[in-house]
Short mmCIF file of C-alpha atoms and ligand atoms in Angstrom, two decimals:
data_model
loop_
_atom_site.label_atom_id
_atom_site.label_comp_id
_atom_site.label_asym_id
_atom_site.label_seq_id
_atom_site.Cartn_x
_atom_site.Cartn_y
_atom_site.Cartn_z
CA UNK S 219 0.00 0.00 0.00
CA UNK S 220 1.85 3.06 -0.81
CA UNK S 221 0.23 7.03 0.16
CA UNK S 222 2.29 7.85 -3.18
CA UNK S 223 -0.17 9.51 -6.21
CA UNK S 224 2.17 7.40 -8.65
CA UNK S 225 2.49 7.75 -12.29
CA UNK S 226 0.07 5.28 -12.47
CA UNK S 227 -2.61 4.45 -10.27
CA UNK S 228 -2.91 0.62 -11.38
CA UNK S 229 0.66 -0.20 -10.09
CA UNK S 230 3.28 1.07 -7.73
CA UNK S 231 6.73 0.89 -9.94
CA UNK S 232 10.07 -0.53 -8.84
CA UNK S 233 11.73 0.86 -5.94
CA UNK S 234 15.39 1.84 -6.75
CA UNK S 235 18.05 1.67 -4.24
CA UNK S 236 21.08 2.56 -5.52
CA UNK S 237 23.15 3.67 -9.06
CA UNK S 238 26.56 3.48 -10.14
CA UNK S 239 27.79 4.68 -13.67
CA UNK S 240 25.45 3.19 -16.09
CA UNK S 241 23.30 0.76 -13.76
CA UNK S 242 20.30 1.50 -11.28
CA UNK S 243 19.88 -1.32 -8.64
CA UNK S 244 16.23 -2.19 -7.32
CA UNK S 245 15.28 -3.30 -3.97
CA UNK S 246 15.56 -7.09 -5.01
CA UNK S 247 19.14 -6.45 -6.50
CA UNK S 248 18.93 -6.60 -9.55
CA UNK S 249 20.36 -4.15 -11.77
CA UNK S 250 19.43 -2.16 -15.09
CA UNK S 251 21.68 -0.45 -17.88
CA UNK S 252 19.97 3.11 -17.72
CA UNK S 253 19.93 4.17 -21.56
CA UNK S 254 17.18 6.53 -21.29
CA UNK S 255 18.44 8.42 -18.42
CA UNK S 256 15.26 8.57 -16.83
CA UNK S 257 14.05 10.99 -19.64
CA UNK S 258 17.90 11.97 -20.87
CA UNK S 259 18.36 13.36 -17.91
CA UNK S 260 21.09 11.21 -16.32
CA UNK S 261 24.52 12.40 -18.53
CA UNK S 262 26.92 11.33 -16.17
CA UNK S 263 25.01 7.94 -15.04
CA UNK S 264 24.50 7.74 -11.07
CA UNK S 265 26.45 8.41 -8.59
CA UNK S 266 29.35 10.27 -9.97
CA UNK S 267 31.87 10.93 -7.33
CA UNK S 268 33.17 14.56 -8.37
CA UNK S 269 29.81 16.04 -8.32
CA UNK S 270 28.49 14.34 -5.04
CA UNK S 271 31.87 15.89 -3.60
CA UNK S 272 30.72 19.21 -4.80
CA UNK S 273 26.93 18.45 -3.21
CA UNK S 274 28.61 17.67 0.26
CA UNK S 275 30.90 21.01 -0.16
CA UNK S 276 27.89 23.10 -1.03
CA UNK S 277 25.34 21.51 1.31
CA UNK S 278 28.27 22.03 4.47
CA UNK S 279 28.72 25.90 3.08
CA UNK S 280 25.22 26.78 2.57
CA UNK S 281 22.22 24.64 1.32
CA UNK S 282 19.41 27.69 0.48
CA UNK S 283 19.60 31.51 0.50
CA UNK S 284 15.88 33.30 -0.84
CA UNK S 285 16.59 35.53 -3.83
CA UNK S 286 14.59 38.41 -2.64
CA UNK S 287 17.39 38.74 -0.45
CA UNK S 288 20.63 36.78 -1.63
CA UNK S 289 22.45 35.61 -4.56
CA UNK S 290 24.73 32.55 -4.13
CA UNK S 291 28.49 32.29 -5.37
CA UNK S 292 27.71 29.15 -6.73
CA UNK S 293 24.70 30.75 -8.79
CA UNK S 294 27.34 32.97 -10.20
CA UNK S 295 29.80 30.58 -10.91
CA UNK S 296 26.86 28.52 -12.53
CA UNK S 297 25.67 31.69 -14.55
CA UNK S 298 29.16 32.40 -15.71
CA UNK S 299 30.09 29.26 -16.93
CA UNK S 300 26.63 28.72 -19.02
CA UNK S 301 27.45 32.52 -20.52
CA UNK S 302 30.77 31.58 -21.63
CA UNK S 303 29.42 28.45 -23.54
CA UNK S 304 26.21 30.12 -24.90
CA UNK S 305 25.02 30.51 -28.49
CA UNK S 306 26.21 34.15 -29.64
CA UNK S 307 24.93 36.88 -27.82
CA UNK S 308 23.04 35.14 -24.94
CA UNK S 309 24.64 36.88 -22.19
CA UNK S 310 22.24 36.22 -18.97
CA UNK S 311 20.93 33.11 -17.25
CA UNK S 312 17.34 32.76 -14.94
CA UNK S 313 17.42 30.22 -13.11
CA UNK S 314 14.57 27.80 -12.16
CA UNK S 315 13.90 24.28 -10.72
CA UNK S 316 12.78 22.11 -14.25
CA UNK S 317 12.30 22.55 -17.87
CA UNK S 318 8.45 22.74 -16.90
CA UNK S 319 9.23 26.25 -15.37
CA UNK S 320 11.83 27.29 -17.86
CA UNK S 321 9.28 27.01 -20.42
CA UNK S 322 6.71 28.76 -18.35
CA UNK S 323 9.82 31.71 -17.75
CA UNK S 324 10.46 32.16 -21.44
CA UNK S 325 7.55 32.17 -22.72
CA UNK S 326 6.59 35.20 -19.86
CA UNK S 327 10.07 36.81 -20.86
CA UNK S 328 9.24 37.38 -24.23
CA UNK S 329 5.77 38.76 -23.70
CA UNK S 330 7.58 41.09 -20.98
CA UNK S 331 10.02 41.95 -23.63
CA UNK S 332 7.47 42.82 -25.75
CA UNK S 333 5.29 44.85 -23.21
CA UNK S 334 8.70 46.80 -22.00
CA UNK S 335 9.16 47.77 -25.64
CA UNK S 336 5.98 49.12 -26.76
CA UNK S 337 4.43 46.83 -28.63
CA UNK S 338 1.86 45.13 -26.03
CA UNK S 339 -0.35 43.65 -29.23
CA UNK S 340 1.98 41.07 -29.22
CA UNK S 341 -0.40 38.15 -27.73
CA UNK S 342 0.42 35.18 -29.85
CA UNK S 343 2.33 31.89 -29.60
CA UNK S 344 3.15 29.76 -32.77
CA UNK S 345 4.30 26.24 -32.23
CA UNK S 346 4.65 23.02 -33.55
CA UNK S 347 2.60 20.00 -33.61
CA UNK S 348 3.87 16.74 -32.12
CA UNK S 349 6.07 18.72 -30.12
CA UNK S 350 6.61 18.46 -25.96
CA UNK S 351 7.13 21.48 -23.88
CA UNK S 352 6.23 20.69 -20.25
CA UNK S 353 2.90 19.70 -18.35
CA UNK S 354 1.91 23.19 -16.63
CA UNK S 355 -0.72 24.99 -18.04
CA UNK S 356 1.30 27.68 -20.39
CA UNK S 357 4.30 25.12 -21.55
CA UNK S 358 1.40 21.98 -21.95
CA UNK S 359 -0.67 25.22 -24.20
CA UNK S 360 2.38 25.61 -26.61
CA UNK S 361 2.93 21.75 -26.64
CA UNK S 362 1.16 19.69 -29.42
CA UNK S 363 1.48 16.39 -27.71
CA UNK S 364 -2.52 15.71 -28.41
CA UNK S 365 -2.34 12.88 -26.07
CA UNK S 366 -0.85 15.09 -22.84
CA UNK S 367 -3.19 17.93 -23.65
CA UNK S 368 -6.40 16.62 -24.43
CA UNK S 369 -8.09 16.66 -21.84
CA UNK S 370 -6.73 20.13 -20.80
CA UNK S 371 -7.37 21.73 -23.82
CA UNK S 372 -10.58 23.33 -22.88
CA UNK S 373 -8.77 25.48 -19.91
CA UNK S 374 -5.30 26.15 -22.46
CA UNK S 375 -4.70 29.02 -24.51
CA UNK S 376 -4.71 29.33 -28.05
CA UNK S 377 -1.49 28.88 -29.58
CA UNK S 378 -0.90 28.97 -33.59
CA UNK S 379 -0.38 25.39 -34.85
CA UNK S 380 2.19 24.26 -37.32
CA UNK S 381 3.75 20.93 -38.55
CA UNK S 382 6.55 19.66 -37.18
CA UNK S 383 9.57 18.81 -39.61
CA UNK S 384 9.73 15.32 -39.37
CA UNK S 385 11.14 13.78 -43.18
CA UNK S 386 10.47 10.32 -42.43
CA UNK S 387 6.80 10.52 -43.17
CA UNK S 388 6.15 14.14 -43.89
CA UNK S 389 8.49 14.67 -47.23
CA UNK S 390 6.60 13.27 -49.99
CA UNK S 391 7.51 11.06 -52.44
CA UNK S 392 9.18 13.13 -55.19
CA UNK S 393 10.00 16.55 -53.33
CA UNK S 394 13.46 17.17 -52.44
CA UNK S 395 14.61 18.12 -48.80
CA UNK S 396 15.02 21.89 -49.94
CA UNK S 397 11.48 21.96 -51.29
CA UNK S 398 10.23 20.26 -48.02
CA UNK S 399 11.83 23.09 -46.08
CA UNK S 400 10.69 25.43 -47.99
CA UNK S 401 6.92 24.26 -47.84
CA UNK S 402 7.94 24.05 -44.00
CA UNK S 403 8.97 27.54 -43.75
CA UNK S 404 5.91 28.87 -45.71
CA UNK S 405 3.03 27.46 -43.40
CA UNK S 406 5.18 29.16 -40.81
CA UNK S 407 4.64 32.24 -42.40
CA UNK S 408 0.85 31.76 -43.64
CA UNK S 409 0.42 30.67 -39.75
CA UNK S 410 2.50 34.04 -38.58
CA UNK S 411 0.61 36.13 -41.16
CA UNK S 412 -3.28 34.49 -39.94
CA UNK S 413 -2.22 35.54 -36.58
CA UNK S 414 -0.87 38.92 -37.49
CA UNK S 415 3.21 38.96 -37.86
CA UNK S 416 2.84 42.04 -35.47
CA UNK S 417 0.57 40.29 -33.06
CA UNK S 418 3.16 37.31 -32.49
CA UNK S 419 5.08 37.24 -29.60
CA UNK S 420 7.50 33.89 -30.36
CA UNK S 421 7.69 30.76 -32.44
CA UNK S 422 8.64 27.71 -29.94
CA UNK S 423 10.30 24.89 -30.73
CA UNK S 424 12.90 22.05 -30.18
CA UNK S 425 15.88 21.66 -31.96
CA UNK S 426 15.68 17.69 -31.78
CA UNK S 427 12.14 16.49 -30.48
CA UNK S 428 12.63 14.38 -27.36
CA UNK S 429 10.32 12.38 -26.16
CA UNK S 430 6.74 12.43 -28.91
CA UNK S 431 8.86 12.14 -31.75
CA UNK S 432 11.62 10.40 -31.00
CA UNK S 433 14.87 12.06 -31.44
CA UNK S 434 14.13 13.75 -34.79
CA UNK S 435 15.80 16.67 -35.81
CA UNK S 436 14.55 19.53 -38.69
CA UNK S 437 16.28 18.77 -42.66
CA UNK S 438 19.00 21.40 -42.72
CA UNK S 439 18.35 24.78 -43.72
CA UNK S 440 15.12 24.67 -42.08
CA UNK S 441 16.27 26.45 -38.28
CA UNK S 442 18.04 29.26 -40.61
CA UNK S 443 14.86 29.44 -42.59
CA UNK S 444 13.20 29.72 -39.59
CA UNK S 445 15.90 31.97 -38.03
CA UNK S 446 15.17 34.81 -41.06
CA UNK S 447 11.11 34.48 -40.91
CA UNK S 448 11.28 35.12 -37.64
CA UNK S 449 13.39 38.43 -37.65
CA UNK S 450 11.56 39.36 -40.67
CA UNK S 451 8.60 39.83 -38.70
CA UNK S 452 10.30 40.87 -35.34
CA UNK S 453 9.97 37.75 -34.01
CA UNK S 454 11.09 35.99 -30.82
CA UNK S 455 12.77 32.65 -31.85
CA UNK S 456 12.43 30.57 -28.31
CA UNK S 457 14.52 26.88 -29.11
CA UNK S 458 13.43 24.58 -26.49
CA UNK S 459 16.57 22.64 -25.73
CA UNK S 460 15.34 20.88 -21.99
CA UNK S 461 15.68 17.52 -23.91
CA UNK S 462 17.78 17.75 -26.36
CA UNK S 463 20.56 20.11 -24.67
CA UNK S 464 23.60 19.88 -22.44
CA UNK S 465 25.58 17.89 -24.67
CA UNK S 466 23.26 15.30 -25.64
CA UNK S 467 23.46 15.71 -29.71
CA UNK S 468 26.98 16.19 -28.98
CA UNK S 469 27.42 19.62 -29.12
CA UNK S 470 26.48 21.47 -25.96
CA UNK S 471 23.87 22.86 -27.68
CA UNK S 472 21.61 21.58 -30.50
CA UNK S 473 21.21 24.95 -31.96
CA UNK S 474 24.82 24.94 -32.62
CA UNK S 475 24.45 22.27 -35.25
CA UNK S 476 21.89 24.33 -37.26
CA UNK S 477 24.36 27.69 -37.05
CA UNK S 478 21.83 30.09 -35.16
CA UNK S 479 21.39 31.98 -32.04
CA UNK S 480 17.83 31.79 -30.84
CA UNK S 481 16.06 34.80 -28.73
CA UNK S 482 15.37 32.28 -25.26
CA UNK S 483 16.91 29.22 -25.31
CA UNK S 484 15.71 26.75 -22.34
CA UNK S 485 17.91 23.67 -20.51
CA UNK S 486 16.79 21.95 -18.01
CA UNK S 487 17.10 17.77 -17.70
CA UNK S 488 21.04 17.37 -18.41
CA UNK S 489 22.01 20.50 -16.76
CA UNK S 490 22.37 19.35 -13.58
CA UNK S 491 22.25 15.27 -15.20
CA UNK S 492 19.66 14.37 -12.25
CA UNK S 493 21.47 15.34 -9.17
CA UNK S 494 19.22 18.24 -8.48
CA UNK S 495 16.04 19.70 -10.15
CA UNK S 496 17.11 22.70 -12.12
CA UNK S 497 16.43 24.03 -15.09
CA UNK S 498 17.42 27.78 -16.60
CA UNK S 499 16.23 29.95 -19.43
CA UNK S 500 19.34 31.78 -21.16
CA UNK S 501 18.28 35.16 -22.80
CA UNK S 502 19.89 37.62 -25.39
CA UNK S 503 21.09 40.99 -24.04
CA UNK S 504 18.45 42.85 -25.60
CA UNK S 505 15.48 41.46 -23.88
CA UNK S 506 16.92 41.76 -20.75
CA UNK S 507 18.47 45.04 -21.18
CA UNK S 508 14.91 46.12 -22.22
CA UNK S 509 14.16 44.75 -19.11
CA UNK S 510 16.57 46.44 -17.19
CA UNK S 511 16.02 49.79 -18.80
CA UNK S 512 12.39 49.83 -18.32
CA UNK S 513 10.47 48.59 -15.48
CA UNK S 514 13.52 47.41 -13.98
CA UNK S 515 12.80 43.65 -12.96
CA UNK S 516 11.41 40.53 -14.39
CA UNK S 517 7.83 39.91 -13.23
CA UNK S 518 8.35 36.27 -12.13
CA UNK S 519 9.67 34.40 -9.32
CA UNK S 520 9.34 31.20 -7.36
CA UNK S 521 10.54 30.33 -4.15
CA UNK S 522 13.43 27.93 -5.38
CA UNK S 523 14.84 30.08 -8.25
CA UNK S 524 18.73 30.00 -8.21
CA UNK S 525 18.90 27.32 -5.17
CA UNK S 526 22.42 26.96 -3.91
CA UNK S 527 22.09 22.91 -3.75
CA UNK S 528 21.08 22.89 -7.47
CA UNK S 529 23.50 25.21 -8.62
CA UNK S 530 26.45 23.70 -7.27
CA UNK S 531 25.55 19.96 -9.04
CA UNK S 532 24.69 21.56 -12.03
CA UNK S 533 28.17 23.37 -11.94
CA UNK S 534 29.84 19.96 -11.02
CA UNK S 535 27.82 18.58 -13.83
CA UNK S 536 29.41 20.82 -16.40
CA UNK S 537 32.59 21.64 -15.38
CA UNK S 538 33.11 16.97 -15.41
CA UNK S 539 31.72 17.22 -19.39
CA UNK S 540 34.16 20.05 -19.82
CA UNK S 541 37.34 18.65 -18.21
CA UNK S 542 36.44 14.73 -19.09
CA UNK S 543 35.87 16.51 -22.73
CA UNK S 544 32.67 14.40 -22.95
CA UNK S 545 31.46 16.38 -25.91
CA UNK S 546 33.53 14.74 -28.12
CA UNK S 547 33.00 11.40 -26.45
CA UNK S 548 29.24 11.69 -26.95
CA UNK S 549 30.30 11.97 -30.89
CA UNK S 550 32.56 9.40 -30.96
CA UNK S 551 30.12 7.25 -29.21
CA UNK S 552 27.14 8.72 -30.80
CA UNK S 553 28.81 7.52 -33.98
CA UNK S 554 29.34 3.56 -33.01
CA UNK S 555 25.67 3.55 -31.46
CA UNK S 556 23.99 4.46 -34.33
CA UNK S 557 26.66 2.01 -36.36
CA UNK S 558 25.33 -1.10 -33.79
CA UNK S 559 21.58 0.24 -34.10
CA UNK S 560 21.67 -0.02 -38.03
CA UNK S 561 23.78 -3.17 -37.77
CA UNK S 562 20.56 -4.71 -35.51
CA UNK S 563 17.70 -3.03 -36.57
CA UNK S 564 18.51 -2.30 -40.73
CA UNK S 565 17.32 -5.61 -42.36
CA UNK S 566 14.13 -5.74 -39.53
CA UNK S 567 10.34 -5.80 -41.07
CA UNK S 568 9.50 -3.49 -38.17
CA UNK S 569 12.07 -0.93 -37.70
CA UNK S 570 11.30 1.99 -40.06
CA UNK S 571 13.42 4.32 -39.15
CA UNK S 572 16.35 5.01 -37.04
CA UNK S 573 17.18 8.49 -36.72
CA UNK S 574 19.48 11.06 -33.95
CA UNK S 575 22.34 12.77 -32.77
CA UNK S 576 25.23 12.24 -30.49
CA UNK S 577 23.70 9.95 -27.74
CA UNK S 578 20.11 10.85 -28.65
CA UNK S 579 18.75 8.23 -30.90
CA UNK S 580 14.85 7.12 -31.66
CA UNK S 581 13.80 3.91 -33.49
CA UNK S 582 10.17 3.80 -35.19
CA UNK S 583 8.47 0.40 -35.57
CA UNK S 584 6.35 0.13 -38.29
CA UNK S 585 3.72 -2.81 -39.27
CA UNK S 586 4.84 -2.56 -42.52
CA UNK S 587 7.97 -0.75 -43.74
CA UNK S 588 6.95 0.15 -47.29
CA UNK S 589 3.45 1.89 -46.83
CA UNK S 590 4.99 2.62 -43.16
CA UNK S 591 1.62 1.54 -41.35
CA UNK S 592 1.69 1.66 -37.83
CA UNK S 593 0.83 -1.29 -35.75
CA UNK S 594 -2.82 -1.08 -34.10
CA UNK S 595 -2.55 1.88 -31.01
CA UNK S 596 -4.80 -1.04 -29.29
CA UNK S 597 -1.82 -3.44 -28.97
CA UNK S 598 0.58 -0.69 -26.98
CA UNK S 599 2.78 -1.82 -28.36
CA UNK S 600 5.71 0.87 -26.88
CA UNK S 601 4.01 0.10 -23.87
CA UNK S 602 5.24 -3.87 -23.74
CA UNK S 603 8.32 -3.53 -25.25
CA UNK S 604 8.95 -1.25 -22.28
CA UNK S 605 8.42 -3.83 -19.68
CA UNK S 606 9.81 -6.59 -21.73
CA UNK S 607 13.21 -4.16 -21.91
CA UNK S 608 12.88 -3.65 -17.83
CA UNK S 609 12.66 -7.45 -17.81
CA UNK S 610 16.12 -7.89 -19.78
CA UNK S 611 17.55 -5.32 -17.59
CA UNK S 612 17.42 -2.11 -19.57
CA UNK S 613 15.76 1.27 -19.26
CA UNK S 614 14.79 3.14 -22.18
CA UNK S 615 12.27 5.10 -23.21
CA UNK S 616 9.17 3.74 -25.90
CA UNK S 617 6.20 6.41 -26.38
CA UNK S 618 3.60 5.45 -28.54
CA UNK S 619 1.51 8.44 -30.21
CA UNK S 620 3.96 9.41 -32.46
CA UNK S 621 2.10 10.71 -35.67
CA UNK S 622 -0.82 12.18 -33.97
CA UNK S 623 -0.99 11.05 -30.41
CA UNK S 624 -2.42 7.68 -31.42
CA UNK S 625 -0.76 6.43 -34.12
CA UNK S 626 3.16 5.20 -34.21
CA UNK S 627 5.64 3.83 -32.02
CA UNK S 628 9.04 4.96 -31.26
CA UNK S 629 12.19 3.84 -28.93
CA UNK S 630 13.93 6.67 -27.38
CA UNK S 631 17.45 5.72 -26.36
CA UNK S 632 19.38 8.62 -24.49
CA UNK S 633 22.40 6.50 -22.81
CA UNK S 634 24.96 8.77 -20.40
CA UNK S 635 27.61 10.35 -22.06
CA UNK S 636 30.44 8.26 -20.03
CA UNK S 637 28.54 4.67 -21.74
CA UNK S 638 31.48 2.02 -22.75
CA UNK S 639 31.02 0.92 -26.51
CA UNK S 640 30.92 -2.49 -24.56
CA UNK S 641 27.50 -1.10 -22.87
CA UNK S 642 26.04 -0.27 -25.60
CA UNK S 643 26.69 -3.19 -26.82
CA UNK S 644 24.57 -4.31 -24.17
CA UNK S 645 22.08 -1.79 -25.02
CA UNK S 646 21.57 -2.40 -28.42
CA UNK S 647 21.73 -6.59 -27.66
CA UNK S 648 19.10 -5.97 -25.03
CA UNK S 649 16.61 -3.78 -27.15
CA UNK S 650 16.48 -5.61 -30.13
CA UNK S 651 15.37 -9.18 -27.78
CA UNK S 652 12.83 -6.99 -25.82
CA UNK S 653 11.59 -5.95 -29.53
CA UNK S 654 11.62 -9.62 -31.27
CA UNK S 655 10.22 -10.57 -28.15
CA UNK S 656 7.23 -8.84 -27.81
CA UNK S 657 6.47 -8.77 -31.66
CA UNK S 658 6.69 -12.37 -31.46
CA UNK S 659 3.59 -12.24 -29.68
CA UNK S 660 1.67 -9.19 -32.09
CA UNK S 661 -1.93 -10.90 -33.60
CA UNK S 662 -1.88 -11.63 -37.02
CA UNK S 663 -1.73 -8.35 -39.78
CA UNK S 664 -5.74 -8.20 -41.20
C1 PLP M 41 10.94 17.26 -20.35
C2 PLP M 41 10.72 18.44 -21.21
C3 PLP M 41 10.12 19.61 -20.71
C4 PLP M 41 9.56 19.66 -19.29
O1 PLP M 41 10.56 19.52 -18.33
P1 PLP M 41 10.15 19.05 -16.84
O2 PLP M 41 11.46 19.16 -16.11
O3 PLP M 41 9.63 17.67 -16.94
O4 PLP M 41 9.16 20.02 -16.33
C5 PLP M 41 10.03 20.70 -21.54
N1 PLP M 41 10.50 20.69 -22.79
C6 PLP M 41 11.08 19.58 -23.32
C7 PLP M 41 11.61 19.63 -24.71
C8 PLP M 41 11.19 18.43 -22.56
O5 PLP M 41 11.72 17.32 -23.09
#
């Protein structure tokens, strides 16, 4: 009997006790290769003994200081660091406790923004569909994970709707990549233009969708496309990195690989790689010198904001990637995952795609890889091979829903950066009997 409000209310999960590098123990001890990360969260696996040295340091020094009152040195340091590594331009850091409430900070930043420089019409969000920005009310509003929202919808606002770029069934048969982009890049604008391009305060997005698509990242050209349309119009380009940044694709941010600087760029789960909840929206000068110039203050706040205990694991977190030089390790091993996952997965009837960066990889299973037909939502598919994968010992992360909240299955796979080709290996062995297995079971095809 547990007084818990679970995840689910059928069954209470496993109860973890304990996690070293790659593995999580439960209470029966046995162990698991973690190669989701919880939701790539965990970069640095469990327990990593330079940044629970820099906990214990922090937590002896000083655990919480309000920020009505105090900032932290290890806030500082923290802001510092993130500065010096940011996309071009981003020159300030707000901190906050999740990618939840970074979203929600943003997207109140860039209405403020727009309010502290005299154009207060601006009242519109544009994002994309099939797209995951948190579960409170504003971030689950400029979401378009129609399974998460559903029910909610009634009580969100309105946000301007948009495809997301996702080749592997959106490009049509015949039309090259540039002509996808560029029908892409024109809804955008028909979309900004419905709305008013003077009545839009930001287009949202990810980078690389996490967790409803499955590690799929935009054709290129499309974020510069997307770049220009937006300062055409004046803009706010807000790239929602909480997944997808901190090193994951390999570079420390995802943006980086598409060669722009957005307006508000959000981080949140491998920031501080699970050891704390933080999260952090990093701004351009201008918005919060406009800021700064005019009323003097953002208009936001929450009790945690800039929490000495999350600040100093984050800081630990980053400064191991930096000095370990993990960014090129996630490439190298970014490289030899996806060689092992084609290896497995190329020749199999249900593996339709396989598609990612660095150590951020999704596999769709398809009924049928030439007309790409899903398998029946009814089966769950995602839903056993997730079991069957705790069963053989590994974590990872299936979400079914993929085309439209329904339809389509995907594997996320978002192992920590310090993985030994040996355990992925393991990873890749693992997932492809948990898949076999279950499919081995699937009814018949009508
Ligand atoms: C997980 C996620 C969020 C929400 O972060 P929480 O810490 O769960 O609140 C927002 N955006 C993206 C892209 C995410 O993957």
């Amino acid at each position: 009997m547990s007084h818990v409000i679970h995840r689910s209310l059928a069954q209470v999960p496993l109860v973890a006790v304990g996690g070293k590098g790659v593995a999580l123990f439960d209470q029966a001890g046995k162990a698991y290769l973690d190669a989701s990360g919880g939701a790539a969260v965990s970069c640095l696996g469990h327990g990593h003994p330079d940044v629970l040295a820099a906990m214990h340091r922090q937590l002896d020094q000083l655990a919480y200081a309000h920020t009505s009152f105090f900032t932290t040195e290890v806030q500082e340091a923290l802001a510092d660091h993130l500065v010096a590594h940011a996309p071009a331009g981003m020159t300030e850091v707000y901190f906050v406790s999740g990618g939840s409430e970074a979203v929600e900070a943003a997207l109140k930043m860039a209405r403020q923004y727009f309010v502290e420089i005299g154009q207060p019409e601006r009242t519109h969000f544009v994002a994309r569909r099939q797209s995951y920005h948190g579960n409170t009310l504003g971030a689950l509003a400029v979401g378009g994970n129609e399974w998460r929202r559903k029910q909610f919808a009634p009580i969100l606002m309105d946000v301007g709707r948009v495809a997301p770029a996702y080749e592997y069934r959106d490009r049509r048969d015949g039309e090259s990549q540039p002509a996808y982009v560029a029908r892409l890049l024109a809804e955008i604008d028909a979309q900004f233009q419905a709305l008013g391009p003077d009545k839009v305060i930001a287009f949202v997005a990810e980078p690389v969708v996490g967790a409803t698509l499955g590690a799929v990242a935009a054709p290129a050209g499309y974020w510069q496309g997307l770049r220009a349309l937006c300062d055409r119009y004046g803009i706010l380009l807000i790239a929602d990195e909480v997944m997808c940044g901190m090193g994951r694709t390999g570079s420390l941010h995802a943006v980086e690989q598409e060669g722009i600087s957005p307006d508000l760029m959000t981080i949140a789960k491998g920031l501080g790689g699970g050891y704390q909840p933080i999260g952090a929206v990093l701004a351009q000068h201008k918005i919060v010198d406009a800021m700064r110039r005019g009323s003097g203050m953002f208009q936001h706040g929450h009790t945690y904001i800039g929490h000495a205990m999350a600040a100093a694991a984050a800081l630990a977190v980053q400064q191991v990637i930096q000095r370990d030089q993990l960014l090129p390790q996630v490439l190298a091993r970014g490289a030899y995952l996806q060689k092992q996952l084609h290896a497995r997965f190329d020749a199999h009837p249900h593996v339709g795609d396989i598609r990612g960066r660095g150590l951020f990889w999704g596999v769709e299973l398809v009924q049928d890889r030439s007309s790409k037909a899903t398998f029946d939502p009814a089966f769950k598919l995602h839903a056993k091979v997730k079991a069957q994968a705790i069963a053989h010992g590994l974590l990872c992360y299936p979400m079914g829903g993929t085309i439209d909240g329904l339809h389509g299955d995907h594997v996320l796979l978002a192992p920590p950066f310090i993985s030994s080709e040996a355990e992925l290996d393991q990873v890749v062995e693992r997932l492809g009997d948990a898949i076999d297995k279950v499919l081995a079971q699937q009814p018949v095809a009508a």
